[in-house]
PDB file of C-alpha atoms in Angstrom:
ATOM      1  CA  MET A   6      -1.587  22.538 -17.002  1.00 45.00           C
ATOM      2  CA  GLY A   7      -4.291  24.732 -16.166  1.00 49.00           C
ATOM      3  CA  GLY A   8      -5.448  26.365 -13.227  1.00 60.00           C
ATOM      4  CA  ARG A   9      -9.203  25.280 -12.190  1.00 78.00           C
ATOM      5  CA  THR A  10      -9.852  21.924 -11.300  1.00 77.00           C
ATOM      6  CA  LEU A  11     -12.801  20.139 -12.858  1.00 86.00           C
ATOM      7  CA  VAL A  12     -13.873  17.319 -11.209  1.00 84.00           C
ATOM      8  CA  ARG A  13     -13.855  14.130 -13.962  1.00 83.00           C
ATOM      9  CA  GLY A  14     -15.519  10.519 -13.868  1.00 76.00           C
ATOM     10  CA  GLU A  15     -18.376  11.568 -10.760  1.00 72.00           C
ATOM     11  CA  GLY A  16     -20.868  11.542 -13.120  1.00 78.00           C
ATOM     12  CA  THR A  17     -21.784  15.564 -13.680  1.00 85.00           C
ATOM     13  CA  PRO A  18     -20.681  16.397 -17.491  1.00 88.00           C
ATOM     14  CA  LEU A  19     -17.344  18.824 -17.746  1.00 90.00           C
ATOM     15  CA  TRP A  20     -19.279  21.701 -20.094  1.00 90.00           C
ATOM     16  CA  GLN A  21     -22.231  21.003 -16.692  1.00 89.00           C
ATOM     17  CA  GLN A  22     -19.175  21.947 -14.219  1.00 90.00           C
ATOM     18  CA  LEU A  23     -17.564  24.654 -16.362  1.00 91.00           C
ATOM     19  CA  LEU A  24     -20.696  26.421 -16.805  1.00 89.00           C
ATOM     20  CA  ALA A  25     -21.422  26.321 -13.406  1.00 89.00           C
ATOM     21  CA  ASP A  26     -18.546  27.469 -12.552  1.00 90.00           C
ATOM     22  CA  LEU A  27     -18.279  30.590 -15.485  1.00 89.00           C
ATOM     23  CA  ARG A  28     -21.582  31.167 -14.393  1.00 85.00           C
ATOM     24  CA  ARG A  29     -20.369  31.887 -10.244  1.00 86.00           C
ATOM     25  CA  ARG A  30     -17.929  34.158 -11.746  1.00 86.00           C
ATOM     26  CA  LEU A  31     -19.526  36.150 -14.024  1.00 83.00           C
ATOM     27  CA  GLU A  32     -22.131  37.194 -11.009  1.00 79.00           C
ATOM     28  CA  ALA A  33     -19.203  37.565  -9.462  1.00 80.00           C
ATOM     29  CA  GLY A  34     -17.870  40.122 -11.065  1.00 79.00           C
ATOM     30  CA  GLU A  35     -14.730  38.412 -12.666  1.00 84.00           C
ATOM     31  CA  PHE A  36     -15.296  39.516 -16.156  1.00 81.00           C
ATOM     32  CA  ASP A  37     -15.916  43.260 -16.866  1.00 73.00           C
ATOM     33  CA  ARG A  38     -16.097  43.204 -20.182  1.00 75.00           C
ATOM     34  CA  ALA A  39     -15.494  39.950 -21.954  1.00 81.00           C
ATOM     35  CA  LEU A  40     -14.820  36.408 -21.299  1.00 84.00           C
ATOM     36  CA  PRO A  41     -11.844  34.803 -22.039  1.00 86.00           C
ATOM     37  CA  GLY A  42     -11.116  33.240 -25.181  1.00 87.00           C
ATOM     38  CA  GLU A  43     -11.659  29.749 -26.192  1.00 88.00           C
ATOM     39  CA  PHE A  44      -8.593  28.729 -26.080  1.00 90.00           C
ATOM     40  CA  ALA A  45      -7.423  30.445 -22.842  1.00 90.00           C
ATOM     41  CA  LEU A  46     -10.651  29.072 -21.080  1.00 91.00           C
ATOM     42  CA  ALA A  47      -9.633  24.716 -22.361  1.00 91.00           C
ATOM     43  CA  ALA A  48      -6.037  25.899 -20.906  1.00 91.00           C
ATOM     44  CA  GLU A  49      -7.015  27.555 -17.425  1.00 91.00           C
ATOM     45  CA  TYR A  50      -9.294  24.385 -16.753  1.00 91.00           C
ATOM     46  CA  SER A  51      -8.031  21.557 -19.272  1.00 90.00           C
ATOM     47  CA  VAL A  52     -10.626  20.881 -21.253  1.00 91.00           C
ATOM     48  CA  SER A  53     -10.856  20.472 -24.619  1.00 92.00           C
ATOM     49  CA  ARG A  54     -12.325  23.624 -26.761  1.00 91.00           C
ATOM     50  CA  TYR A  55     -15.668  21.262 -27.572  1.00 91.00           C
ATOM     51  CA  THR A  56     -16.438  21.702 -23.621  1.00 92.00           C
ATOM     52  CA  VAL A  57     -16.343  25.441 -23.429  1.00 90.00           C
ATOM     53  CA  ARG A  58     -18.389  25.686 -26.115  1.00 89.00           C
ATOM     54  CA  GLU A  59     -21.085  23.791 -25.184  1.00 91.00           C
ATOM     55  CA  ALA A  60     -20.626  25.827 -21.608  1.00 88.00           C
ATOM     56  CA  LEU A  61     -20.657  29.294 -23.551  1.00 87.00           C
ATOM     57  CA  ARG A  62     -23.464  27.890 -25.791  1.00 85.00           C
ATOM     58  CA  ARG A  63     -25.706  27.472 -22.946  1.00 85.00           C
ATOM     59  CA  MET A  64     -24.475  30.320 -21.557  1.00 82.00           C
ATOM     60  CA  ARG A  65     -25.906  32.314 -24.550  1.00 79.00           C
ATOM     61  CA  GLU A  66     -29.211  30.399 -24.638  1.00 74.00           C
ATOM     62  CA  ASP A  67     -30.174  31.764 -21.556  1.00 69.00           C
ATOM     63  CA  GLY A  68     -28.835  35.055 -22.166  1.00 66.00           C
ATOM     64  CA  ALA A  69     -25.995  35.367 -19.679  1.00 73.00           C
ATOM     65  CA  VAL A  70     -23.484  36.345 -21.982  1.00 74.00           C
ATOM     66  CA  VAL A  71     -23.803  37.800 -26.542  1.00 70.00           C
ATOM     67  CA  ALA A  72     -21.686  36.634 -28.920  1.00 65.00           C
ATOM     68  CA  SER A  73     -21.219  36.484 -32.242  1.00 58.00           C
ATOM     69  CA  ARG A  74     -18.533  34.606 -34.808  1.00 58.00           C
ATOM     70  CA  GLY A  75     -15.303  34.969 -34.335  1.00 57.00           C
ATOM     71  CA  ARG A  76     -15.683  37.258 -31.278  1.00 65.00           C
ATOM     72  CA  VAL A  77     -15.187  36.131 -28.096  1.00 68.00           C
ATOM     73  CA  ALA A  78     -18.165  36.282 -25.351  1.00 74.00           C
ATOM     74  CA  ARG A  79     -19.161  39.269 -23.558  1.00 67.00           C
ATOM     75  CA  PRO A  80     -21.333  39.757 -20.163  1.00 63.00           C
ATOM     76  CA  THR A  81     -24.875  40.897 -21.752  1.00 60.00           C
ATOM     77  CA  VAL A  82     -26.145  44.478 -20.142  1.00 55.00           C
ATOM     78  CA  ARG A  83     -28.762  45.674 -19.191  1.00 49.00           C
ATOM     79  CA  SER A  84     -30.505  47.792 -21.379  1.00 47.00           C
ATOM     80  CA  GLU A  85     -29.123  51.154 -19.916  1.00 52.00           C
ATOM     81  CA  ILE A  86     -31.926  53.540 -22.685  1.00 44.00           C
ATOM     82  CA  GLU A  87     -35.021  53.362 -21.497  1.00 46.00           C
ATOM     83  CA  GLN A  88     -38.746  54.841 -23.621  1.00 44.00           C
ATOM     84  CA  PRO A  89     -41.688  55.185 -21.936  1.00 47.00           C
ATOM     85  CA  LEU A  90     -44.754  53.943 -24.098  1.00 45.00           C
ATOM     86  CA  ASP A  91     -47.193  56.754 -22.931  1.00 44.00           C
ATOM     87  CA  GLU A  92     -45.471  59.572 -25.216  1.00 46.00           C
ATOM     88  CA  PRO A  93     -43.911  59.735 -28.622  1.00 50.00           C
ATOM     89  CA  TYR A  94     -40.423  58.222 -28.190  1.00 52.00           C
ATOM     90  CA  SER A  95     -37.458  60.431 -29.162  1.00 59.00           C
ATOM     91  CA  LEU A  96     -34.251  58.770 -28.922  1.00 57.00           C
ATOM     92  CA  TYR A  97     -32.422  62.638 -28.454  1.00 51.00           C
ATOM     93  CA  VAL A  98     -34.378  62.736 -25.211  1.00 54.00           C
ATOM     94  CA  ALA A  99     -33.519  59.064 -24.583  1.00 57.00           C
ATOM     95  CA  VAL A 100     -30.254  59.066 -24.615  1.00 57.00           C
ATOM     96  CA  GLU A 101     -29.327  62.387 -22.795  1.00 52.00           C
ATOM     97  CA  ALA A 102     -31.771  61.267 -20.179  1.00 57.00           C
ATOM     98  CA  ALA A 103     -29.650  58.388 -19.230  1.00 56.00           C
ATOM     99  CA  GLY A 104     -26.912  61.047 -19.109  1.00 61.00           C
ATOM    100  CA  ARG A 105     -25.370  59.592 -22.584  1.00 60.00           C
ATOM    101  CA  THR A 106     -24.220  61.851 -25.248  1.00 70.00           C
ATOM    102  CA  GLN A 107     -26.239  61.454 -28.545  1.00 73.00           C
ATOM    103  CA  ARG A 108     -24.755  61.958 -31.420  1.00 82.00           C
ATOM    104  CA  SER A 109     -25.705  60.988 -35.391  1.00 87.00           C
ATOM    105  CA  VAL A 110     -23.883  60.271 -38.069  1.00 93.00           C
ATOM    106  CA  VAL A 111     -26.091  61.965 -41.134  1.00 95.00           C
ATOM    107  CA  ARG A 112     -26.226  59.325 -43.950  1.00 95.00           C
ATOM    108  CA  THR A 113     -28.961  60.637 -46.556  1.00 95.00           C
ATOM    109  CA  PHE A 114     -30.633  63.748 -46.358  1.00 97.00           C
ATOM    110  CA  GLU A 115     -31.977  64.892 -49.609  1.00 97.00           C
ATOM    111  CA  VAL A 116     -35.865  65.705 -50.908  1.00 97.00           C
ATOM    112  CA  ARG A 117     -37.103  62.185 -52.871  1.00 96.00           C
ATOM    113  CA  ALA A 118     -40.261  60.936 -53.933  1.00 95.00           C
ATOM    114  CA  ASP A 119     -41.108  57.499 -52.841  1.00 96.00           C
ATOM    115  CA  GLY A 120     -44.480  56.247 -53.714  1.00 96.00           C
ATOM    116  CA  VAL A 121     -44.483  53.583 -50.646  1.00 96.00           C
ATOM    117  CA  ILE A 122     -44.264  56.055 -48.203  1.00 96.00           C
ATOM    118  CA  ALA A 123     -46.355  58.986 -49.847  1.00 96.00           C
ATOM    119  CA  ALA A 124     -49.220  56.417 -49.223  1.00 96.00           C
ATOM    120  CA  ARG A 125     -48.717  55.511 -45.821  1.00 95.00           C
ATOM    121  CA  MET A 126     -48.678  58.678 -45.667  1.00 96.00           C
ATOM    122  CA  GLY A 127     -52.266  58.975 -47.498  1.00 95.00           C
ATOM    123  CA  LEU A 128     -50.416  61.429 -49.731  1.00 96.00           C
ATOM    124  CA  GLU A 129     -50.251  61.651 -53.403  1.00 96.00           C
ATOM    125  CA  GLU A 130     -47.575  58.889 -54.510  1.00 95.00           C
ATOM    126  CA  SER A 131     -45.387  61.798 -56.143  1.00 96.00           C
ATOM    127  CA  THR A 132     -45.183  63.927 -53.678  1.00 97.00           C
ATOM    128  CA  PRO A 133     -41.606  65.232 -52.626  1.00 97.00           C
ATOM    129  CA  LEU A 134     -40.630  64.195 -49.580  1.00 98.00           C
ATOM    130  CA  VAL A 135     -37.430  64.848 -47.338  1.00 98.00           C
ATOM    131  CA  HIS A 136     -35.729  61.886 -46.224  1.00 98.00           C
ATOM    132  CA  LEU A 137     -32.941  62.107 -43.608  1.00 97.00           C
ATOM    133  CA  GLU A 138     -31.357  58.428 -42.380  1.00 97.00           C
ATOM    134  CA  ARG A 139     -28.944  59.003 -39.519  1.00 94.00           C
ATOM    135  CA  LEU A 140     -26.909  56.221 -37.708  1.00 93.00           C
ATOM    136  CA  ARG A 141     -27.297  56.833 -33.981  1.00 87.00           C
ATOM    137  CA  LEU A 142     -25.061  56.573 -31.684  1.00 85.00           C
ATOM    138  CA  ALA A 143     -25.011  56.789 -27.673  1.00 79.00           C
ATOM    139  CA  ASP A 144     -21.043  57.699 -26.436  1.00 76.00           C
ATOM    140  CA  ALA A 145     -19.853  56.958 -29.989  1.00 78.00           C
ATOM    141  CA  GLU A 146     -21.419  53.394 -29.229  1.00 82.00           C
ATOM    142  CA  PRO A 147     -23.805  52.875 -32.537  1.00 87.00           C
ATOM    143  CA  LEU A 148     -27.592  52.505 -31.033  1.00 86.00           C
ATOM    144  CA  ALA A 149     -30.381  52.981 -34.098  1.00 88.00           C
ATOM    145  CA  VAL A 150     -30.593  53.144 -37.686  1.00 93.00           C
ATOM    146  CA  ASP A 151     -33.609  56.251 -38.090  1.00 93.00           C
ATOM    147  CA  ARG A 152     -34.856  56.962 -41.466  1.00 96.00           C
ATOM    148  CA  VAL A 153     -37.235  59.545 -41.751  1.00 97.00           C
ATOM    149  CA  TRP A 154     -40.220  61.174 -44.156  1.00 98.00           C
ATOM    150  CA  LEU A 155     -41.646  64.667 -44.129  1.00 98.00           C
ATOM    151  CA  PRO A 156     -44.023  66.487 -47.046  1.00 98.00           C
ATOM    152  CA  GLU A 157     -41.068  69.078 -48.068  1.00 97.00           C
ATOM    153  CA  ASP A 158     -43.777  71.559 -48.111  1.00 97.00           C
ATOM    154  CA  LEU A 159     -43.903  71.587 -44.656  1.00 97.00           C
ATOM    155  CA  ALA A 160     -39.973  70.197 -44.262  1.00 97.00           C
ATOM    156  CA  ALA A 161     -38.217  72.345 -46.587  1.00 97.00           C
ATOM    157  CA  PRO A 162     -36.224  74.278 -44.009  1.00 96.00           C
ATOM    158  CA  LEU A 163     -34.728  71.984 -42.338  1.00 97.00           C
ATOM    159  CA  LEU A 164     -32.237  70.940 -44.806  1.00 96.00           C
ATOM    160  CA  ASP A 165     -30.173  73.411 -43.992  1.00 94.00           C
ATOM    161  CA  VAL A 166     -30.072  72.291 -39.966  1.00 95.00           C
ATOM    162  CA  ASP A 167     -26.804  69.922 -39.105  1.00 94.00           C
ATOM    163  CA  PHE A 168     -28.678  67.033 -37.052  1.00 92.00           C
ATOM    164  CA  SER A 169     -25.336  65.344 -36.199  1.00 89.00           C
ATOM    165  CA  HIS A 170     -25.901  66.401 -32.593  1.00 83.00           C
ATOM    166  CA  THR A 171     -29.643  67.936 -32.428  1.00 85.00           C
ATOM    167  CA  GLY A 172     -33.317  66.445 -31.841  1.00 85.00           C
ATOM    168  CA  LEU A 173     -35.745  66.270 -34.933  1.00 91.00           C
ATOM    169  CA  TYR A 174     -38.427  67.119 -33.464  1.00 90.00           C
ATOM    170  CA  PRO A 175     -37.282  70.270 -31.800  1.00 89.00           C
ATOM    171  CA  GLU A 176     -36.374  72.152 -35.083  1.00 93.00           C
ATOM    172  CA  TYR A 177     -39.131  70.994 -36.645  1.00 95.00           C
ATOM    173  CA  ARG A 178     -41.278  72.483 -34.088  1.00 92.00           C
ATOM    174  CA  ARG A 179     -39.011  75.813 -34.143  1.00 93.00           C
ATOM    175  CA  ARG A 180     -38.363  76.476 -38.107  1.00 95.00           C
ATOM    176  CA  CYS A 181     -41.774  74.838 -39.541  1.00 96.00           C
ATOM    177  CA  GLY A 182     -43.773  75.387 -37.296  1.00 95.00           C
ATOM    178  CA  ILE A 183     -44.510  71.599 -36.490  1.00 95.00           C
ATOM    179  CA  ARG A 184     -45.262  69.814 -33.224  1.00 92.00           C
ATOM    180  CA  VAL A 185     -46.074  66.139 -34.444  1.00 90.00           C
ATOM    181  CA  ASP A 186     -49.385  65.638 -31.437  1.00 88.00           C
ATOM    182  CA  GLY A 187     -50.610  62.130 -32.174  1.00 87.00           C
ATOM    183  CA  GLY A 188     -50.284  59.421 -34.817  1.00 89.00           C
ATOM    184  CA  ASN A 189     -49.896  55.797 -34.284  1.00 89.00           C
ATOM    185  CA  GLU A 190     -46.424  53.382 -33.839  1.00 86.00           C
ATOM    186  CA  ASN A 191     -45.915  50.099 -34.085  1.00 87.00           C
ATOM    187  CA  ILE A 192     -42.983  48.260 -31.980  1.00 87.00           C
ATOM    188  CA  ARG A 193     -41.992  44.501 -32.742  1.00 89.00           C
ATOM    189  CA  ALA A 194     -38.633  42.855 -32.610  1.00 89.00           C
ATOM    190  CA  VAL A 195     -37.164  42.085 -35.490  1.00 91.00           C
ATOM    191  CA  VAL A 196     -33.658  40.205 -36.603  1.00 90.00           C
ATOM    192  CA  PRO A 197     -31.386  42.603 -38.895  1.00 90.00           C
ATOM    193  CA  GLY A 198     -29.792  41.796 -42.142  1.00 90.00           C
ATOM    194  CA  ARG A 199     -26.122  41.679 -42.904  1.00 90.00           C
ATOM    195  CA  GLY A 200     -26.015  45.214 -43.293  1.00 91.00           C
ATOM    196  CA  GLU A 201     -27.647  46.587 -40.049  1.00 91.00           C
ATOM    197  CA  GLN A 202     -26.138  44.468 -37.976  1.00 90.00           C
ATOM    198  CA  GLU A 203     -22.506  46.200 -39.298  1.00 90.00           C
ATOM    199  CA  LEU A 204     -24.176  49.331 -38.907  1.00 90.00           C
ATOM    200  CA  LEU A 205     -24.937  48.473 -35.659  1.00 89.00           C
ATOM    201  CA  GLY A 206     -22.579  46.600 -34.781  1.00 87.00           C
ATOM    202  CA  ILE A 207     -23.738  44.110 -33.793  1.00 85.00           C
ATOM    203  CA  GLY A 208     -23.799  39.746 -34.627  1.00 83.00           C
ATOM    204  CA  ASP A 209     -26.450  37.301 -35.111  1.00 81.00           C
ATOM    205  CA  GLY A 210     -26.806  36.809 -31.794  1.00 78.00           C
ATOM    206  CA  VAL A 211     -28.726  40.522 -31.086  1.00 83.00           C
ATOM    207  CA  ALA A 212     -32.157  41.123 -32.178  1.00 87.00           C
ATOM    208  CA  ALA A 213     -33.563  44.339 -32.926  1.00 89.00           C
ATOM    209  CA  LEU A 214     -36.865  46.445 -32.535  1.00 88.00           C
ATOM    210  CA  ALA A 215     -38.300  48.116 -35.414  1.00 92.00           C
ATOM    211  CA  ILE A 216     -39.931  51.182 -34.631  1.00 88.00           C
ATOM    212  CA  GLU A 217     -42.813  52.385 -37.464  1.00 92.00           C
ATOM    213  CA  ARG A 218     -44.973  55.690 -36.873  1.00 91.00           C
ATOM    214  CA  LEU A 219     -47.187  57.822 -38.342  1.00 95.00           C
ATOM    215  CA  GLY A 220     -47.044  61.199 -36.850  1.00 93.00           C
ATOM    216  CA  LEU A 221     -49.386  63.730 -37.218  1.00 94.00           C
ATOM    217  CA  SER A 222     -49.832  67.670 -36.224  1.00 93.00           C
ATOM    218  CA  GLY A 223     -53.633  68.227 -36.192  1.00 92.00           C
ATOM    219  CA  GLY A 224     -54.698  65.119 -37.362  1.00 93.00           C
ATOM    220  CA  ARG A 225     -52.172  65.926 -40.485  1.00 95.00           C
ATOM    221  CA  PRO A 226     -49.749  63.507 -41.628  1.00 96.00           C
ATOM    222  CA  VAL A 227     -46.608  65.409 -40.992  1.00 97.00           C
ATOM    223  CA  GLU A 228     -43.663  62.527 -40.534  1.00 97.00           C
ATOM    224  CA  TRP A 229     -43.396  58.268 -41.148  1.00 97.00           C
ATOM    225  CA  ARG A 230     -40.035  56.987 -39.561  1.00 95.00           C
ATOM    226  CA  HIS A 231     -38.920  54.177 -39.164  1.00 95.00           C
ATOM    227  CA  THR A 232     -36.305  53.316 -36.563  1.00 91.00           C
ATOM    228  CA  LEU A 233     -34.076  49.996 -36.072  1.00 92.00           C
ATOM    229  CA  VAL A 234     -33.510  49.853 -32.300  1.00 87.00           C
ATOM    230  CA  ARG A 235     -30.591  47.761 -30.647  1.00 88.00           C
ATOM    231  CA  GLY A 236     -32.833  45.062 -28.686  1.00 83.00           C
ATOM    232  CA  ASP A 237     -29.304  45.124 -25.987  1.00 79.00           C
ATOM    233  CA  ARG A 238     -29.514  48.917 -25.726  1.00 76.00           C
ATOM    234  CA  PHE A 239     -33.037  50.072 -25.406  1.00 72.00           C
ATOM    235  CA  SER A 240     -36.241  49.396 -24.199  1.00 70.00           C
ATOM    236  CA  VAL A 241     -39.819  50.980 -23.496  1.00 68.00           C
ATOM    237  CA  THR A 242     -41.361  50.600 -20.616  1.00 67.00           C
ATOM    238  CA  ALA A 243     -44.823  51.919 -19.390  1.00 63.00           C
ATOM    239  CA  ARG A 244     -47.153  53.233 -16.606  1.00 64.00           C
ATOM    240  CA  PHE A 245     -50.385  52.601 -15.780  1.00 66.00           C
ATOM    241  CA  SER A 246     -52.747  53.543 -12.957  1.00 63.00           C
ATOM    242  CA  ALA A 247     -56.378  52.976 -11.248  1.00 64.00           C
ATOM    243  CA  ARG A 248     -57.599  56.076 -13.193  1.00 63.00           C
ATOM    244  CA  THR A 249     -56.118  55.559 -16.331  1.00 56.00           C
ATOM    245  CA  GLY A 250     -55.844  52.144 -16.747  1.00 60.00           C
ATOM    246  CA  TYR A 251     -53.360  50.463 -18.784  1.00 51.00           C
ATOM    247  CA  ARG A 252     -53.944  49.060 -22.455  1.00 51.00           C
ATOM    248  CA  VAL A 253     -51.791  47.112 -25.155  1.00 47.00           C
ATOM    249  CA  ASP A 254     -53.237  46.736 -28.465  1.00 48.00           C
ATOM    250  CA  LEU A 255     -52.159  43.793 -29.753  1.00 43.00           C
ATOM    251  CA  SER A 256     -52.260  42.569 -33.503  1.00 44.00           C
ATOM    252  CA  GLU A 257     -51.115  39.548 -35.912  1.00 41.00           C
ATOM    253  CA  PRO A 258     -47.817  40.688 -38.053  1.00 41.00           C
ATOM    254  CA  SER A 259     -48.766  41.692 -41.565  1.00 37.00           C
TER     255      SER A 259
END
């Protein structure tokens, strides 16, 4: 027999009663890291797994919990890492500012030609580019997959750098004399593919932010970056004032 009682025959569906009680327990902080599994909840409330699944489905829909296939539901955690919109984002700086340790797993670091990326930077398609791909971690938890391309004639000195625990921009400035001081950026919500979900340690119910940036230095293209960052761990913020105003440019996705 279960340890909690739901009222049968009063007109309120059992899943709705269960949903209300789970929400109450969640708000009271009873579930720290995860909710009990379906079997455990069914036994605790003396209900069917169908009733449990319906209640959990509603909790996923309203964003109270996140869950992927085969895993127990976890309370949704408010984004802990924020990035202002009024300056070029730096995951390294944002993670460290949140009091968490930033580390990267370097997956690719080489010189290659990529005609598509070169064209996006306004360069000849055969231009050699330094390509750096990293899995970015915050306190050992996957946060983002970061891919960056830099012109080799500018960035060759970076090939000797260990990027497992250092930011790209400080090294680009110190070793190459390049400071990213302008450019354009697009941020959009996406559903990651299966491979990227596995890298980021997320399930089907977690979206991500895709950030694409063309970085300039003195008007010259010096960087193309594509970052896929977990939407449940990262947010962007905007500041505005009567003096500077507030402007957001909207465009139709291509």
